[in-house]
Coordinates of C-alpha atoms in Angstrom, one line a residue:
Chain A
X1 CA -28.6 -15.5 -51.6
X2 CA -25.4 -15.4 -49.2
X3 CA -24.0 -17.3 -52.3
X4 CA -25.1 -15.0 -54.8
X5 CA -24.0 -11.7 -52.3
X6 CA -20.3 -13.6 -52.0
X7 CA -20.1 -14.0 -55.9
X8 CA -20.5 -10.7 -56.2
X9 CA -17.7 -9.5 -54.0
X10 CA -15.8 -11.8 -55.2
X11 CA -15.9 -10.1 -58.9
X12 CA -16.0 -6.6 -57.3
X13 CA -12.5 -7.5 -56.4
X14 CA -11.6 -9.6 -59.1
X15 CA -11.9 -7.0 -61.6
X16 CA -9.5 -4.8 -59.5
X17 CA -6.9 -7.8 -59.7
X18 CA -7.4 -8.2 -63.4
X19 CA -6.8 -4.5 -64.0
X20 CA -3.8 -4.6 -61.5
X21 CA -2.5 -7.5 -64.1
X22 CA -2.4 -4.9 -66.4
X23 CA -0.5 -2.2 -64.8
X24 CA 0.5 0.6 -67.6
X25 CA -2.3 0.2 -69.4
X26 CA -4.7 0.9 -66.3
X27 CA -2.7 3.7 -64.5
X28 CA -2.6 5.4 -68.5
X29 CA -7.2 5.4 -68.5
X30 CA -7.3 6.2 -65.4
X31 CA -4.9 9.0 -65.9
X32 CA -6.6 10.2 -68.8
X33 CA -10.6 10.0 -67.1
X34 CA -8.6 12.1 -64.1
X35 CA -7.6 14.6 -66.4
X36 CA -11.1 14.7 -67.9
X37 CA -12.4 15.1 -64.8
X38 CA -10.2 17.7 -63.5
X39 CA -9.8 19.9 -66.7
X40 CA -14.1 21.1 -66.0
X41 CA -13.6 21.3 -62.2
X42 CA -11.1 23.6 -62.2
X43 CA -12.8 25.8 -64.4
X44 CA -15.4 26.0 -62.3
X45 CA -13.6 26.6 -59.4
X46 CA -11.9 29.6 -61.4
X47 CA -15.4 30.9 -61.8
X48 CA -16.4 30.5 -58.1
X49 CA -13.4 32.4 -57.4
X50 CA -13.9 35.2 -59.8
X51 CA -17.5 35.8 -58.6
X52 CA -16.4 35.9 -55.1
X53 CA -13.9 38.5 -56.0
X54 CA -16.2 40.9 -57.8
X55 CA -18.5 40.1 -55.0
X56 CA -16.3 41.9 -53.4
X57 CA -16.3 44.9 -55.1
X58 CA -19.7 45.7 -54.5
X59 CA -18.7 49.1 -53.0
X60 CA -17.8 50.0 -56.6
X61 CA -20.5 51.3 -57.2
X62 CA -20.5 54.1 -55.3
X63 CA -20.0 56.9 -57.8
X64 CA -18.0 60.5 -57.4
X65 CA -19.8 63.5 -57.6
X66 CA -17.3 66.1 -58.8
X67 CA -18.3 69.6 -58.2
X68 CA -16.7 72.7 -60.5
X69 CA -13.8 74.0 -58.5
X70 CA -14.3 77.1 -56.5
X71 CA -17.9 76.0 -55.4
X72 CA -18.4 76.2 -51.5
X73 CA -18.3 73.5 -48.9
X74 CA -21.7 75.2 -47.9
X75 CA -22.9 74.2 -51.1
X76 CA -21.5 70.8 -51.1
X77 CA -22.9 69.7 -48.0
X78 CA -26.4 71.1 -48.9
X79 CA -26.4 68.9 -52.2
X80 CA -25.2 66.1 -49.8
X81 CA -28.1 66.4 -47.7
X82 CA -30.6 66.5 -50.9
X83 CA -28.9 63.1 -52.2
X84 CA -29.4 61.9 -49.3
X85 CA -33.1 61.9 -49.7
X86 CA -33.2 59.9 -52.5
X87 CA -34.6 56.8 -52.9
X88 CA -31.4 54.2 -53.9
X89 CA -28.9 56.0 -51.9
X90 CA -27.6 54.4 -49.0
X91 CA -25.1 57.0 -47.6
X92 CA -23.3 60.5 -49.3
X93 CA -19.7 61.3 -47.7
X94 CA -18.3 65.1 -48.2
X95 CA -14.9 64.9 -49.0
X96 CA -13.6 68.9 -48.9
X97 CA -10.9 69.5 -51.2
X98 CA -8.5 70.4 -48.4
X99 CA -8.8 66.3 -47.6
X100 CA -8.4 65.4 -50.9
X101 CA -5.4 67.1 -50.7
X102 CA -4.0 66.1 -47.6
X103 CA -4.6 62.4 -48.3
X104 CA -2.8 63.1 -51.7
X105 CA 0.0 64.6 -50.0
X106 CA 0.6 61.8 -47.9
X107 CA -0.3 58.8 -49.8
X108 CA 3.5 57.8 -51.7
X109 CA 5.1 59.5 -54.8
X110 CA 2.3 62.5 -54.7
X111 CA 4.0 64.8 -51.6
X112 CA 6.5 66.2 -53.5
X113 CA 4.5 67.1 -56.4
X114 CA 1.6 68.5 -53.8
X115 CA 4.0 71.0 -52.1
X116 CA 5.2 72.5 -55.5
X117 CA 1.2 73.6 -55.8
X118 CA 0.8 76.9 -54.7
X119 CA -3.2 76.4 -55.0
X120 CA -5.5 73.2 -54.3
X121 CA -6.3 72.3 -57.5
X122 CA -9.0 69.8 -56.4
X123 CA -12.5 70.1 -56.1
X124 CA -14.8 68.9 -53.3
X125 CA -16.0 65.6 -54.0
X126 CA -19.4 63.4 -52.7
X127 CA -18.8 60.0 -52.8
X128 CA -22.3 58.3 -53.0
X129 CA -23.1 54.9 -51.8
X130 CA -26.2 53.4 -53.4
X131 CA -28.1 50.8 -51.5
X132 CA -27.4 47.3 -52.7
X133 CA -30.3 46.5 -54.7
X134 CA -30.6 50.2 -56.5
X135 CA -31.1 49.6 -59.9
X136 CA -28.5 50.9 -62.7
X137 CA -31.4 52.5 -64.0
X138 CA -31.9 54.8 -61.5
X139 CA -27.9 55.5 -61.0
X140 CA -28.3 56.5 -64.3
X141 CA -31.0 58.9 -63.6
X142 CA -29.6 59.9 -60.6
X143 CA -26.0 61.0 -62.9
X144 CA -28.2 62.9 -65.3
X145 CA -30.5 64.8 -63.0
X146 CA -27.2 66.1 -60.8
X147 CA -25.6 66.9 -64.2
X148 CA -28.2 69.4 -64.8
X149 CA -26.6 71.5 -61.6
X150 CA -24.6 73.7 -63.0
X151 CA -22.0 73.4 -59.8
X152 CA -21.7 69.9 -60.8
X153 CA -18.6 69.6 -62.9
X154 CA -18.4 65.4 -63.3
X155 CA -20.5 62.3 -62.1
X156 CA -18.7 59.1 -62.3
X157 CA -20.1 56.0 -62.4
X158 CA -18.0 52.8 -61.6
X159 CA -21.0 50.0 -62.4
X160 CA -20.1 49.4 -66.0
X161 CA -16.4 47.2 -66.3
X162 CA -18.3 45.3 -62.6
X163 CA -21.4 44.4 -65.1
X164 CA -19.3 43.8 -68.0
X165 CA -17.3 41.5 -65.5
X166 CA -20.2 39.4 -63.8
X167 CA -21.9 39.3 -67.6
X168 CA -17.9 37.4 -68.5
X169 CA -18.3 34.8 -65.5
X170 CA -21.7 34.2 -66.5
X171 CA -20.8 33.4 -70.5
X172 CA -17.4 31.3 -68.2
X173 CA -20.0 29.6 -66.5
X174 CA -21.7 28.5 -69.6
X175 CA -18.7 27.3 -71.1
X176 CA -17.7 25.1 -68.5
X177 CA -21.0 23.1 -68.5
X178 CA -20.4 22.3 -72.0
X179 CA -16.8 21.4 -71.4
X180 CA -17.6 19.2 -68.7
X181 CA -20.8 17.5 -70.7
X182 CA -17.9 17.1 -73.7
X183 CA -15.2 15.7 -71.3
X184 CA -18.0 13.3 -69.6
X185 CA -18.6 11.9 -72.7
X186 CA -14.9 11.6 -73.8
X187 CA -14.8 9.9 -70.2
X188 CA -17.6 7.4 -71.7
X189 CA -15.5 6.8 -74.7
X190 CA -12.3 6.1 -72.8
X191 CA -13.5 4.1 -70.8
X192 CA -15.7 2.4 -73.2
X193 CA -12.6 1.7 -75.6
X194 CA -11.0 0.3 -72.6
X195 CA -13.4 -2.1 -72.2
X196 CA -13.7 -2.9 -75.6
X197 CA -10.1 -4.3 -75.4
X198 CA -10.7 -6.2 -72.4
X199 CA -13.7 -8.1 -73.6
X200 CA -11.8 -8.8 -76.8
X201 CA -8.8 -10.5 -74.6
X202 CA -11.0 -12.2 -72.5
X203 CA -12.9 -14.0 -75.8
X204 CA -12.2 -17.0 -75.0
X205 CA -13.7 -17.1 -71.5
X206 CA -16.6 -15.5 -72.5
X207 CA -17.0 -18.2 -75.1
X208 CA -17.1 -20.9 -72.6
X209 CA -18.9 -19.3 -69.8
X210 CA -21.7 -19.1 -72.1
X211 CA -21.2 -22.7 -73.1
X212 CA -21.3 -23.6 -69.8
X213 CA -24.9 -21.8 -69.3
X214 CA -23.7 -18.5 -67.8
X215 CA -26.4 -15.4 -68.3
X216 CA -25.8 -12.4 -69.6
X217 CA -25.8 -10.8 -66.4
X218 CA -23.2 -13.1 -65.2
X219 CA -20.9 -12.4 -68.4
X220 CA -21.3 -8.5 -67.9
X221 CA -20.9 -8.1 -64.7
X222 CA -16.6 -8.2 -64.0
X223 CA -16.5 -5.4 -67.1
X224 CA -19.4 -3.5 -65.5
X225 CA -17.6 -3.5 -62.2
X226 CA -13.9 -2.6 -64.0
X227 CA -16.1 0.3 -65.2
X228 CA -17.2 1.5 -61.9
X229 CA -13.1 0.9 -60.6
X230 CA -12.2 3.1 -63.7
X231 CA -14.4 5.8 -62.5
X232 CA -13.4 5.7 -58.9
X233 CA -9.8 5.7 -59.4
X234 CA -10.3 8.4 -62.5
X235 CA -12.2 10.9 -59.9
X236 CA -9.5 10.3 -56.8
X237 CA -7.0 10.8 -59.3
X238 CA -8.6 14.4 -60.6
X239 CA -9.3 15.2 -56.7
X240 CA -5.5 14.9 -56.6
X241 CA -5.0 17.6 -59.5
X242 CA -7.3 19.6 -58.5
X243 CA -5.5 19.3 -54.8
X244 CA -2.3 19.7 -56.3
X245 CA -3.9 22.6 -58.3
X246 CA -4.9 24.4 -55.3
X247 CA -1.3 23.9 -53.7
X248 CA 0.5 25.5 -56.0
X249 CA -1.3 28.8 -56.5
X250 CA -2.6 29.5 -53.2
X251 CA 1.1 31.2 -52.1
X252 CA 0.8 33.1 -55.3
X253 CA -2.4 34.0 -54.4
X254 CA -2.1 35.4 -51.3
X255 CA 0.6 37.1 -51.6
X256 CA -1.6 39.0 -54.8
X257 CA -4.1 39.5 -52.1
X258 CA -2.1 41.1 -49.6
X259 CA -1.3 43.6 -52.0
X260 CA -4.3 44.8 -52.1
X261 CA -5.1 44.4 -48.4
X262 CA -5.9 40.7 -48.2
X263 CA -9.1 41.7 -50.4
X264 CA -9.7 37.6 -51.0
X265 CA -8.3 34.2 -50.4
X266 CA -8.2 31.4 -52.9
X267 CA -11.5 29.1 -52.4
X268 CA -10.2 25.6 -53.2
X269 CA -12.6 22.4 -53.7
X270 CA -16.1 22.9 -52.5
X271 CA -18.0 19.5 -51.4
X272 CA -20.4 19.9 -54.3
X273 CA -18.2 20.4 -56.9
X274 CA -16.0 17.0 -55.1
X275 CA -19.2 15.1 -55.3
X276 CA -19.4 16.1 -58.8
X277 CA -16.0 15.0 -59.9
X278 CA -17.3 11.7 -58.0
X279 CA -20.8 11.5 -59.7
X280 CA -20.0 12.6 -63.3
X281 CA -16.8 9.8 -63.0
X282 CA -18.8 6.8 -61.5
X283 CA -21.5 7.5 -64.0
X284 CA -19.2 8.0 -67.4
X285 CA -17.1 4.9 -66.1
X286 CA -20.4 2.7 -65.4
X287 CA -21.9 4.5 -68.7
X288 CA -18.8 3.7 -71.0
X289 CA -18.8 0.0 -69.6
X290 CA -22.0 -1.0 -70.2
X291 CA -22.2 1.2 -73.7
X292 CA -19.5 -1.5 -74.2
X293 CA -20.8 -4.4 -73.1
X294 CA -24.0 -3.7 -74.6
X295 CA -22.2 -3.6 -77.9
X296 CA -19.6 -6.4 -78.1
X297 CA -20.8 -9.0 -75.5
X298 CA -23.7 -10.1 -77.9
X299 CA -21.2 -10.7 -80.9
X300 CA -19.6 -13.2 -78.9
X301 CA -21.3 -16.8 -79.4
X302 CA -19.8 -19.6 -78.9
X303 CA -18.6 -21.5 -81.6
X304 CA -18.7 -25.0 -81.5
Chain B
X1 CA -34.7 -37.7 -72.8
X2 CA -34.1 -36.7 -76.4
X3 CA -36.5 -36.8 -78.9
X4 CA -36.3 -35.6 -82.5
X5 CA -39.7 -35.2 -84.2
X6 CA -38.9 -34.6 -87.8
X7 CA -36.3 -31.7 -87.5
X8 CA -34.8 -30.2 -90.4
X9 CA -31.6 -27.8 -89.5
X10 CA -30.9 -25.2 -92.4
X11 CA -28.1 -22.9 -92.4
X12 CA -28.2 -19.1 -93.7
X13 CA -26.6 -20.1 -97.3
X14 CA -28.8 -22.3 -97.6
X15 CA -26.6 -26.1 -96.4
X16 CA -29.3 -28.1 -95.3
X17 CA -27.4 -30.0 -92.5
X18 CA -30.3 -32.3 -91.2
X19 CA -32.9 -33.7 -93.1
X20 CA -36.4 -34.7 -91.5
X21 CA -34.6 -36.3 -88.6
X22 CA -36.5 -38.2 -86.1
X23 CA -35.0 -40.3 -83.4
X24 CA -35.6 -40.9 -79.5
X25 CA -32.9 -41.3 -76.9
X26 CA -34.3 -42.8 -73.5
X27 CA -33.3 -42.2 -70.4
X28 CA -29.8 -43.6 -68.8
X29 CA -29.1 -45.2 -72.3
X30 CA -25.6 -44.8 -74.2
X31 CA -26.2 -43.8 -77.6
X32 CA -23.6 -43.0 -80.4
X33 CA -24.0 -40.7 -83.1
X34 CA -22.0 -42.2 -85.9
X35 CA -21.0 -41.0 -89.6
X36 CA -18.9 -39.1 -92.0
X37 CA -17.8 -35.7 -91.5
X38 CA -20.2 -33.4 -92.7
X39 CA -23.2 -35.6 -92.3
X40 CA -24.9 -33.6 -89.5
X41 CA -23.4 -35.4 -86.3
X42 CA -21.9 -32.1 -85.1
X43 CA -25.3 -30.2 -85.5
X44 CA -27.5 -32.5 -84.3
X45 CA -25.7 -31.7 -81.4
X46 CA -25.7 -28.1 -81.2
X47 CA -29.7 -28.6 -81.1
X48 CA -29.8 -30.3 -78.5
X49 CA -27.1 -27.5 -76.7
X50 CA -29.4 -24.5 -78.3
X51 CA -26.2 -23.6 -79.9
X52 CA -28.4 -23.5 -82.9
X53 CA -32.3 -23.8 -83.3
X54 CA -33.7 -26.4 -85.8
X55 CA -35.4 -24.6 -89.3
X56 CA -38.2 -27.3 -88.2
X57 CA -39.9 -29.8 -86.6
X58 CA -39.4 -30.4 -83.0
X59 CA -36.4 -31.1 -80.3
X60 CA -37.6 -32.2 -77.0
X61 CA -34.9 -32.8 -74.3
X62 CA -36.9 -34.1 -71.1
X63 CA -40.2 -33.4 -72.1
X64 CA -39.7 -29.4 -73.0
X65 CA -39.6 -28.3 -76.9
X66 CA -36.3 -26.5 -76.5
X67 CA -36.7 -25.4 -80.2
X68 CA -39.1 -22.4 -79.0
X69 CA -37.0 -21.7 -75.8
X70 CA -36.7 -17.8 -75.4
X71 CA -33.0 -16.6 -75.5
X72 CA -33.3 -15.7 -71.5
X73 CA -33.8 -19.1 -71.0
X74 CA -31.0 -20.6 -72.9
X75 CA -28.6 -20.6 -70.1
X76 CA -30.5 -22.4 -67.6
X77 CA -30.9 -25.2 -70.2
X78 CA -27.4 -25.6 -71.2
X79 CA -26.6 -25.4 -66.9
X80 CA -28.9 -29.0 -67.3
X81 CA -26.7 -30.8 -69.5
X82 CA -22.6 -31.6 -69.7
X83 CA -20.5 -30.9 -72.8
X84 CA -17.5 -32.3 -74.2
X85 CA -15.9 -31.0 -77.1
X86 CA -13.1 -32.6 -79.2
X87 CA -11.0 -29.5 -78.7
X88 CA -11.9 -29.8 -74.8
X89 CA -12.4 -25.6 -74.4
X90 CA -10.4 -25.5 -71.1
X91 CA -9.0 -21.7 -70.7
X92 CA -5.3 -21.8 -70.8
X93 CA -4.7 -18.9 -67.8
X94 CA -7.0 -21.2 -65.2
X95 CA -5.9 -24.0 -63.0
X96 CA -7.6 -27.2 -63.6
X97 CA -9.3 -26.6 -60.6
X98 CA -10.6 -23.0 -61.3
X99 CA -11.6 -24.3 -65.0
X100 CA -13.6 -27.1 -63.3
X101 CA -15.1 -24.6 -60.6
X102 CA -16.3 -22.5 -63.5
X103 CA -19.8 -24.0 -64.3
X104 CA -20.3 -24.5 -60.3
X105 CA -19.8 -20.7 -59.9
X106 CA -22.4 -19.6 -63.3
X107 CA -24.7 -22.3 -61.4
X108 CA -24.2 -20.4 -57.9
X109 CA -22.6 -23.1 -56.0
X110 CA -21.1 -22.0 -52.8
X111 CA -17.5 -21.9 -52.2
X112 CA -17.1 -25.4 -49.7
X113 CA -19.3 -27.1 -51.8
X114 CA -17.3 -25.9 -55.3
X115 CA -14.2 -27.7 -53.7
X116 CA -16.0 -30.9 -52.7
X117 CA -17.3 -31.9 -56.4
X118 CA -14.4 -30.6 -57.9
X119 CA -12.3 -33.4 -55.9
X120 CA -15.3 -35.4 -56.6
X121 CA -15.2 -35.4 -60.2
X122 CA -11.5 -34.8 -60.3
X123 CA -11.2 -38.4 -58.6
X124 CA -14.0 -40.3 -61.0
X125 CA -11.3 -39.0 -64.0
X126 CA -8.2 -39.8 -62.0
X127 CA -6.9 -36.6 -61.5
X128 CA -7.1 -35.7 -58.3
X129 CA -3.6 -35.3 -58.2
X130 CA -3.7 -31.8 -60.8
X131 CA -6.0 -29.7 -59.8
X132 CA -3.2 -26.7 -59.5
X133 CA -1.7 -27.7 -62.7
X134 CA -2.7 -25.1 -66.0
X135 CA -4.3 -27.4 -68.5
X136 CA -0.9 -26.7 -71.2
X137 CA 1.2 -28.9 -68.8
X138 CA -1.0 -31.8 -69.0
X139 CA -1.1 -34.3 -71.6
X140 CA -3.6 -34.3 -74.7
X141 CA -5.2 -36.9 -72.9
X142 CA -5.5 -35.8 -69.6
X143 CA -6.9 -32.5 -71.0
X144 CA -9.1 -34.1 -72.1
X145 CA -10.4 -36.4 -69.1
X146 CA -10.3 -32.7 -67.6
X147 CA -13.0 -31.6 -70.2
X148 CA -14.7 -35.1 -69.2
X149 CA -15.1 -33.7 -65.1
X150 CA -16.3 -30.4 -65.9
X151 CA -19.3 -31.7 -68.0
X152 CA -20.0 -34.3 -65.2
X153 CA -19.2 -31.7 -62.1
X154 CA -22.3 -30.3 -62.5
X155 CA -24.1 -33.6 -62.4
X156 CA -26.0 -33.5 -65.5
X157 CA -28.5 -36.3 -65.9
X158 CA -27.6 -35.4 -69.8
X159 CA -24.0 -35.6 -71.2
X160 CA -23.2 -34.6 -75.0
X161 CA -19.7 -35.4 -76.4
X162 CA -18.5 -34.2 -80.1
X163 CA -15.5 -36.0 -81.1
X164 CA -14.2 -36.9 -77.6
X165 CA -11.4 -38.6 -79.1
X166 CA -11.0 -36.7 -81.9
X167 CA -7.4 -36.1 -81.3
X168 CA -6.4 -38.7 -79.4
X169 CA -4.2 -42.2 -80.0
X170 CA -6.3 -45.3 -80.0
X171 CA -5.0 -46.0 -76.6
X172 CA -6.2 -42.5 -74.7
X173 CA -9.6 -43.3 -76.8
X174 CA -10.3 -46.5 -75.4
X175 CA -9.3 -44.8 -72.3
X176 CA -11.6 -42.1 -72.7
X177 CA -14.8 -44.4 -73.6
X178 CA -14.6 -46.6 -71.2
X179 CA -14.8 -43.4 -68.8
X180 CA -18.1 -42.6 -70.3
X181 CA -19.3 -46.2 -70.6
X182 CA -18.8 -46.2 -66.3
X183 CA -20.2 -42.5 -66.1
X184 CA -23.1 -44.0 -68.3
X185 CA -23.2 -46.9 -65.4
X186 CA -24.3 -44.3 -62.5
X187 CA -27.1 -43.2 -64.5
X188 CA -25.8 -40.2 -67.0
X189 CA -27.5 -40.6 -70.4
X190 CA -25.1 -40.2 -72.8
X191 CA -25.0 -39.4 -76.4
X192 CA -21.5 -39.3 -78.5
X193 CA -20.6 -38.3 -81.5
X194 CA -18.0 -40.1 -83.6
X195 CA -16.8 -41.4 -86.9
X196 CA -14.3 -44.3 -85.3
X197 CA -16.8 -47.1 -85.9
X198 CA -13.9 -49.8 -84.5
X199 CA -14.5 -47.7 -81.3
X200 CA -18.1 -47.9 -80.8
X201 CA -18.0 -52.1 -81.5
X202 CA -15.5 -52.4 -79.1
X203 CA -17.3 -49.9 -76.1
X204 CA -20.8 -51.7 -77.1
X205 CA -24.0 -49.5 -77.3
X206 CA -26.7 -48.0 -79.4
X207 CA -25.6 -46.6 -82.7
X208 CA -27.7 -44.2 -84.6
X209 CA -25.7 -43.7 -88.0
X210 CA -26.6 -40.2 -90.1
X211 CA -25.4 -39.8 -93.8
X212 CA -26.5 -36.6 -95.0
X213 CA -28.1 -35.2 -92.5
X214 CA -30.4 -37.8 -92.6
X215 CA -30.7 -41.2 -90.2
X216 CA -29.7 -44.2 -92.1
X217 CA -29.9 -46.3 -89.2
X218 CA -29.7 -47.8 -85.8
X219 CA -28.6 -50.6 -83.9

């Protein structure tokens, strides 16, 4: 048993020193597997990212309730209070149409323009905050019914590009599953081919281990464990991209976020998505081995 | 220790290799297999290795019909007996001493013990001296006595030899028999293939001659 444990270490290592005999060769698979690996992760991460964001914007959905110009705050603050009421709302703010035009004035490039106005042109405005699990259904209802006033000149509702968004990471989302099964299995194949190779130039041992009375397990087992090496070294090397990645854009990205008031910051790796990378790689560079094996160590037979 | 009961060997093509081939081998003798090419020395053989299975009758190598053997089980019977082959199979990137270490490691020798028989068996050949040597920077001879220690470093109570001396001068062959004649001394049953007749007279032992796949004889 201690014998049997020690033979095994042995080959778990010996395989890495027979792949370190091979240097280019080696650092070119495990390049490619890393690449594999990363190309899905990073996807993903771009959809964790963009949901976060839109997350986010959740107070988009609040929608403006315009009333016709000339219509008194009296009025405004009475429909207010009747919103107010309703089932999905959360909150209603007044803005008066002397706020609106003081914020304009102030905020940049509109105070000039304001102070040529000899009238406020704008109308008082509610801003309604649905609650966060209002349907769109009612919203909808909700725009139609207050159209019906005739004080109420416009009702916009912001719900529609945020739907059409989250409905776009969803179909993303998709997409990067089946990238990542169709990269996983071009990770079995790599690796697979690899080991193809390697069996091929080690013909001649196999040919007299099994002379010599080895088992197939015995035979198998050095490619099986380059497999597993393949798939370590290929998911550490896609960690590194992904790292890399992440490096690179962050500054990028928060200085984009500052501009709009440090809305979000960059979400690099998550520990599931890193024990993915690790998973899906030890499992395509065990899978492609033994695919391998399976195929090409049974042709050999020694010929005598 | 071997015993043939009738055995036929066809090959896909339809070259029938033995013929109805009976013989019996006992234990601790020195037999050699004797012939032409092409008579069926070489897969008489590769029965008795499982390298092939016979078309029919029966092979039994210490008591067990080997002909029936599942595949699984292959490997544990070749691990029971010692091979030579003429072209001695040694692998050209090992040491002497990791080639000779090979069979101990498939068997699941441990490592102190691995270095013991190798010396052991390196000594009965003579060697001792080459164990870190690659087999190309030996001679043709000494390859082969290499070939010779790792069929005995298991300590097979069986050891089969095709053409051992195939390749060899007359001198390295005499050499090389009188090895296996003192191997066969300790106790190894031994069974040779070889068409050098003048060999065999001069060694001494059992001859079993086959011409065309068939036995014509024994002495």
């Amino acid at each position: 048993m201690k014998n049997y444990l020690l033979r095994h270490l042995q080959n778990f290592f010996g395989s890495l020193g027979s792949m370190s005999r091979q240097p280019v060769s080696t650092a070119m698979t495990v390049a490619v597997i890393g690449i594999a690996l990363a190309l899905p992760s990073a996807l993903h991460i771009m959809v964790r990212n963009g949901t976060a964001v839109s997350g986010g914007w959740e107070h988009i959905r609040n929608f403006s309730v315009y009333l016709v110009p000339g219509t008194s705050l009296d009025y405004a603050q009475r429909l207010a209070g009747e919103i107010q009421q309703q089932q999905p709302v959360q909150s209603v703010t007044v803005i008066s149409a002397e706020q609106a035009f003081e914020e304009l004035q102030n905020s940049a490039g509109f105070g000039d323009v304001m102070n040529t106005l000899e009238d406020n042109p704008l109308p008082h405005t509610l801003v309604v905050q649905p609650t966060a699990d209002a349907p769109p259904a009612a919203l909808r209802q909700m725009e139609a019914e207050l159209l019906t006033q005739k004080e109420v000149d416009l009702v916009k509702l912001d719900t529609d590009w945020v739907n059409r968004l989250n409905a776009g990471l969803d179909l993303v989302q998709r997409l990067v599953w089946i990238a990542a099964v169709l990269l996983i299995g071009a990770v079995i194949v790599i690796t697979g081919n690899t080991i193809r190779l390697d069996i091929q130039n080690r013909r001649a041992e196999i040919e007299v281990s099994k002379l010599l009375g080895a088992t197939d397990a015995f035979v198998r087992r050095p490619f099986l464990y380059i497999g597993f090496w393949y798939g370590l070294f290929g998911s550490c090397f896609a960690l590194v991209l992904l790292g890399a990645g992440f490096l690179l854009l962050n500054g990028p990205a928060e200085r984009l976020s500052s501009l709009y008031g440090g809305a979000f910051h960059l979400m690099g790796m998550d520990r599931s998505t890193a024990m993915a990378v690790f998973g899906g790689g030890l499992l395509a560079g065990l899978g492609g081995a033994w695919s391998a094996v399976a195929r090409h160590l049974a042709d050999i037979q020694p010929r005598v | 220790m071997i015993r043939f009961e009738n055995v036929s060997k066809r090959y896909e093509g339809g070259h029938e290799a033995l013929r109805n081939v009976s013989l019996h081998i006992q234990r601790r003798e020195l037999a050699f297999l004797t012939g032409h090419s092409g008579a069926g020395k070489s897969t008489l053989l590769k029965l008795i290795a499982l390298i092939e299975r016979p078309t029919r009758g029966q092979v039994l190598v210490d008591g067990r019909n080997i002909g029936r053997l599942p595949d699984r089980q292959v490997p544990g019977h070749r691990r029971r007996i010692g091979m030579v082959f003429q072209d001695h199979k040694l692998l050209e990137d090992r040491s002497v001493f990791e080639n000779m270490a090979l069979p101990l490691v498939i068997g699941g020798v441990g490592n102190r013990e691995i270095s013991r028989r190798v010396r052991a068996a390196l000594d009965q050949v003579g060697l001792l001296d080459k164990e870190k040597k690659t087999p190309r920077t030996l001679s043709t001879g000494e390859q082969q006595r290499v070939g010779i220690a790792r069929a005995i470093v298991t300590r097979p109570g069986l050891l089969i030899a095709d053409e051992p001396t195939g390749n060899l001068d007359p001198e390295l062959s005499l050499e090389i028999m009188q090895l296996f004649r003192r191997l066969n001394e300790v106790g190894v049953t031994m069974l040779i293939a070889t068409h050098d007749l003048e060999l065999v007279e001069r060694i001494g032992g059992r001859r079993i001659v086959l011409t065309d796949g068939q036995t014509a004889g024994s002495s």
